[in-house]
């Protein structure tokens, strides 16, 4: 698969059945993919922070699918041209909507605010006629700045 400019996009899919353990499975799956794609080990503080942002965002969208979407069914990561796209498919046709502003000291109801702050972009779309429900997606750009270096492969 390639983007419109011909840049290759790497895709990883995780099928999920039920909510039990879904958040930790998706975080672990994401961390392995980020390591394979050279985001980890993150050598600069800014890069480490971005990896933590991605893992927090994954937790938020998967938790929302567990709590409000009838449970996540599929988790997809797409990476190309320095942009990571995270997609979570669930069975609910209800799209995320912002709640009225509330005190940050109250628990819950802050997930979309986290998406607004940490993701480059996010949204949702219908899955289509063959798969009821929706897909909530977010995009995160790899930070620029100090070069991202991969640890040389162990050749022993």
C-alpha positions as YAML, in Angstrom:
chain: A
units: angstrom
residues:
- id: 1
  name: UNK
  ca: [0.00, 0.00, 0.00]
- id: 2
  name: UNK
  ca: [1.23, 3.51, -0.77]
- id: 3
  name: UNK
  ca: [0.12, 7.06, -0.02]
- id: 4
  name: UNK
  ca: [-0.96, 9.41, -2.78]
- id: 5
  name: UNK
  ca: [2.65, 10.55, -3.25]
- id: 6
  name: UNK
  ca: [3.90, 6.97, -3.67]
- id: 7
  name: UNK
  ca: [5.35, 6.70, -0.15]
- id: 8
  name: UNK
  ca: [4.94, 3.15, 1.16]
- id: 9
  name: UNK
  ca: [2.60, 2.69, 4.12]
- id: 10
  name: UNK
  ca: [3.26, -0.10, 6.58]
- id: 11
  name: UNK
  ca: [0.11, -1.59, 8.12]
- id: 12
  name: UNK
  ca: [-0.39, -3.82, 11.14]
- id: 13
  name: UNK
  ca: [-3.75, -5.24, 12.28]
- id: 14
  name: UNK
  ca: [-4.84, -6.75, 15.56]
- id: 15
  name: UNK
  ca: [-8.22, -8.48, 15.75]
- id: 16
  name: UNK
  ca: [-9.88, -8.07, 19.13]
- id: 17
  name: UNK
  ca: [-12.66, -10.11, 20.65]
- id: 18
  name: UNK
  ca: [-14.10, -8.43, 23.71]
- id: 19
  name: UNK
  ca: [-12.83, -5.74, 26.00]
- id: 20
  name: UNK
  ca: [-10.91, -7.83, 28.54]
- id: 21
  name: UNK
  ca: [-7.23, -6.93, 28.25]
- id: 22
  name: UNK
  ca: [-7.80, -4.94, 25.05]
- id: 23
  name: UNK
  ca: [-6.06, -1.76, 26.23]
- id: 24
  name: UNK
  ca: [-2.87, -3.50, 27.33]
- id: 25
  name: UNK
  ca: [-2.82, -5.71, 24.21]
- id: 26
  name: UNK
  ca: [-3.12, -2.65, 21.95]
- id: 27
  name: UNK
  ca: [-0.45, -0.72, 23.87]
- id: 28
  name: UNK
  ca: [1.95, -3.69, 23.65]
- id: 29
  name: UNK
  ca: [1.14, -4.16, 19.95]
- id: 30
  name: UNK
  ca: [1.80, -0.44, 19.34]
- id: 31
  name: UNK
  ca: [5.08, -0.46, 21.28]
- id: 32
  name: UNK
  ca: [6.35, -3.43, 19.20]
- id: 33
  name: UNK
  ca: [5.38, -1.67, 15.96]
- id: 34
  name: UNK
  ca: [7.02, 1.59, 17.05]
- id: 35
  name: UNK
  ca: [10.20, -0.31, 17.90]
- id: 36
  name: UNK
  ca: [10.18, -2.00, 14.48]
- id: 37
  name: UNK
  ca: [9.58, 1.36, 12.77]
- id: 38
  name: UNK
  ca: [12.46, 3.03, 14.62]
- id: 39
  name: UNK
  ca: [10.50, 5.19, 17.08]
- id: 40
  name: UNK
  ca: [11.91, 3.16, 19.99]
- id: 41
  name: UNK
  ca: [14.46, 3.44, 21.46]
- id: 42
  name: UNK
  ca: [13.72, 7.13, 21.51]
- id: 43
  name: UNK
  ca: [17.02, 8.83, 22.23]
- id: 44
  name: UNK
  ca: [15.94, 12.42, 22.76]
- id: 45
  name: UNK
  ca: [13.56, 13.61, 25.50]
- id: 46
  name: UNK
  ca: [11.20, 14.95, 22.83]
- id: 47
  name: UNK
  ca: [11.12, 11.61, 21.02]
- id: 48
  name: UNK
  ca: [10.49, 9.70, 24.28]
- id: 49
  name: UNK
  ca: [7.66, 12.08, 25.08]
- id: 50
  name: UNK
  ca: [6.10, 11.50, 21.65]
- id: 51
  name: UNK
  ca: [6.19, 7.73, 22.14]
- id: 52
  name: UNK
  ca: [4.46, 8.16, 25.51]
- id: 53
  name: UNK
  ca: [1.88, 10.42, 23.83]
- id: 54
  name: UNK
  ca: [1.13, 7.70, 21.27]
- id: 55
  name: UNK
  ca: [0.69, 5.06, 23.97]
- id: 56
  name: UNK
  ca: [-1.62, 7.36, 25.94]
- id: 57
  name: UNK
  ca: [-3.68, 8.06, 22.82]
- id: 58
  name: UNK
  ca: [-3.97, 4.32, 22.13]
- id: 59
  name: UNK
  ca: [-5.19, 3.81, 25.70]
- id: 60
  name: UNK
  ca: [-7.79, 6.55, 25.28]
- id: 61
  name: UNK
  ca: [-9.32, 5.37, 22.00]
- id: 62
  name: UNK
  ca: [-9.35, 1.69, 22.97]
- id: 63
  name: UNK
  ca: [-10.83, 2.49, 26.40]
- id: 64
  name: UNK
  ca: [-13.53, 4.57, 24.71]
- id: 65
  name: UNK
  ca: [-14.35, 1.64, 22.40]
- id: 66
  name: UNK
  ca: [-14.62, -0.61, 25.48]
- id: 67
  name: UNK
  ca: [-16.81, 1.80, 27.44]
- id: 68
  name: UNK
  ca: [-18.94, 3.39, 24.71]
- id: 69
  name: UNK
  ca: [-18.58, 1.31, 21.54]
- id: 70
  name: UNK
  ca: [-19.58, -2.20, 22.56]
- id: 71
  name: UNK
  ca: [-15.93, -3.26, 22.62]
- id: 72
  name: UNK
  ca: [-13.17, -2.89, 20.05]
- id: 73
  name: UNK
  ca: [-13.16, -5.36, 17.15]
- id: 74
  name: UNK
  ca: [-10.07, -4.34, 15.20]
- id: 75
  name: UNK
  ca: [-7.03, -2.21, 15.93]
- id: 76
  name: UNK
  ca: [-4.97, -0.96, 12.96]
- id: 77
  name: UNK
  ca: [-1.69, 0.94, 12.77]
- id: 78
  name: UNK
  ca: [-0.56, 2.57, 9.52]
- id: 79
  name: UNK
  ca: [2.80, 4.27, 9.22]
- id: 80
  name: UNK
  ca: [4.26, 6.16, 6.29]
- id: 81
  name: UNK
  ca: [5.91, 9.50, 5.49]
- id: 82
  name: UNK
  ca: [6.50, 10.20, 9.18]
- id: 83
  name: UNK
  ca: [2.82, 9.92, 10.15]
- id: 84
  name: UNK
  ca: [1.33, 7.21, 12.35]
- id: 85
  name: UNK
  ca: [-2.39, 6.56, 11.97]
- id: 86
  name: UNK
  ca: [-4.20, 4.60, 14.67]
- id: 87
  name: UNK
  ca: [-7.65, 3.15, 13.93]
- id: 88
  name: UNK
  ca: [-10.04, 1.41, 16.33]
- id: 89
  name: UNK
  ca: [-13.17, -0.25, 14.91]
- id: 90
  name: UNK
  ca: [-16.12, -1.00, 17.16]
- id: 91
  name: UNK
  ca: [-19.77, -2.05, 16.77]
- id: 92
  name: UNK
  ca: [-21.46, 1.18, 17.84]
- id: 93
  name: UNK
  ca: [-22.80, 3.55, 15.17]
- id: 94
  name: UNK
  ca: [-22.54, 6.46, 17.66]
- id: 95
  name: UNK
  ca: [-19.64, 8.76, 16.80]
- id: 96
  name: UNK
  ca: [-17.64, 10.49, 19.53]
- id: 97
  name: UNK
  ca: [-18.98, 13.84, 20.60]
- id: 98
  name: UNK
  ca: [-17.54, 16.43, 22.89]
- id: 99
  name: UNK
  ca: [-19.13, 16.85, 26.27]
- id: 100
  name: UNK
  ca: [-19.83, 20.18, 27.91]
- id: 101
  name: UNK
  ca: [-16.71, 21.62, 29.54]
- id: 102
  name: UNK
  ca: [-16.22, 20.35, 33.07]
- id: 103
  name: UNK
  ca: [-13.75, 20.70, 35.86]
- id: 104
  name: UNK
  ca: [-10.46, 18.90, 35.17]
- id: 105
  name: UNK
  ca: [-10.57, 17.71, 38.79]
- id: 106
  name: UNK
  ca: [-13.61, 15.50, 38.04]
- id: 107
  name: UNK
  ca: [-12.86, 11.97, 36.81]
- id: 108
  name: UNK
  ca: [-13.84, 10.86, 33.33]
- id: 109
  name: UNK
  ca: [-14.97, 12.75, 30.28]
- id: 110
  name: UNK
  ca: [-11.55, 14.09, 29.28]
- id: 111
  name: UNK
  ca: [-10.59, 11.61, 26.53]
- id: 112
  name: UNK
  ca: [-11.51, 13.78, 23.56]
- id: 113
  name: UNK
  ca: [-9.66, 16.69, 25.12]
- id: 114
  name: UNK
  ca: [-6.57, 14.46, 25.26]
- id: 115
  name: UNK
  ca: [-7.04, 13.62, 21.56]
- id: 116
  name: UNK
  ca: [-7.37, 17.31, 20.72]
- id: 117
  name: UNK
  ca: [-4.13, 18.13, 22.54]
- id: 118
  name: UNK
  ca: [-1.87, 15.24, 21.56]
- id: 119
  name: UNK
  ca: [-3.00, 14.04, 18.13]
- id: 120
  name: UNK
  ca: [-2.20, 15.95, 14.94]
- id: 121
  name: UNK
  ca: [-5.72, 15.10, 13.76]
- id: 122
  name: UNK
  ca: [-8.52, 12.72, 14.71]
- id: 123
  name: UNK
  ca: [-12.05, 11.79, 13.73]
- id: 124
  name: UNK
  ca: [-14.41, 8.95, 13.04]
- id: 125
  name: UNK
  ca: [-16.13, 7.36, 10.07]
- id: 126
  name: UNK
  ca: [-18.72, 4.68, 9.41]
- id: 127
  name: UNK
  ca: [-17.29, 1.22, 8.80]
- id: 128
  name: UNK
  ca: [-19.49, 0.56, 5.80]
- id: 129
  name: UNK
  ca: [-22.47, -1.59, 4.81]
- id: 130
  name: UNK
  ca: [-20.72, -4.92, 5.41]
- id: 131
  name: UNK
  ca: [-19.44, -4.05, 8.89]
- id: 132
  name: UNK
  ca: [-21.77, -2.13, 11.21]
- id: 133
  name: UNK
  ca: [-20.24, 0.38, 13.57]
- id: 134
  name: UNK
  ca: [-17.54, 3.00, 13.24]
- id: 135
  name: UNK
  ca: [-13.82, 3.56, 13.13]
- id: 136
  name: UNK
  ca: [-12.25, 6.16, 15.39]
- id: 137
  name: UNK
  ca: [-8.88, 7.26, 14.05]
- id: 138
  name: UNK
  ca: [-6.09, 9.56, 15.05]
- id: 139
  name: UNK
  ca: [-2.84, 10.68, 13.48]
- id: 140
  name: UNK
  ca: [0.47, 11.52, 15.13]
- id: 141
  name: UNK
  ca: [3.51, 12.94, 13.37]
- id: 142
  name: UNK
  ca: [6.95, 11.74, 14.24]
- id: 143
  name: UNK
  ca: [8.77, 14.69, 15.81]
- id: 144
  name: UNK
  ca: [11.49, 16.40, 13.88]
- id: 145
  name: UNK
  ca: [14.61, 17.69, 15.47]
- id: 146
  name: UNK
  ca: [17.54, 15.56, 16.56]
- id: 147
  name: UNK
  ca: [18.01, 12.62, 14.24]
- id: 148
  name: UNK
  ca: [16.12, 9.50, 15.09]
- id: 149
  name: UNK
  ca: [18.66, 6.73, 15.28]
- id: 150
  name: UNK
  ca: [17.99, 3.04, 15.31]
- id: 151
  name: UNK
  ca: [20.15, 0.80, 17.40]
- id: 152
  name: UNK
  ca: [22.26, -1.38, 15.10]
- id: 153
  name: UNK
  ca: [20.86, -4.88, 14.73]
- id: 154
  name: UNK
  ca: [22.56, -7.54, 16.80]
- id: 155
  name: UNK
  ca: [24.51, -9.57, 14.29]
- id: 156
  name: UNK
  ca: [25.73, -12.31, 16.58]
...
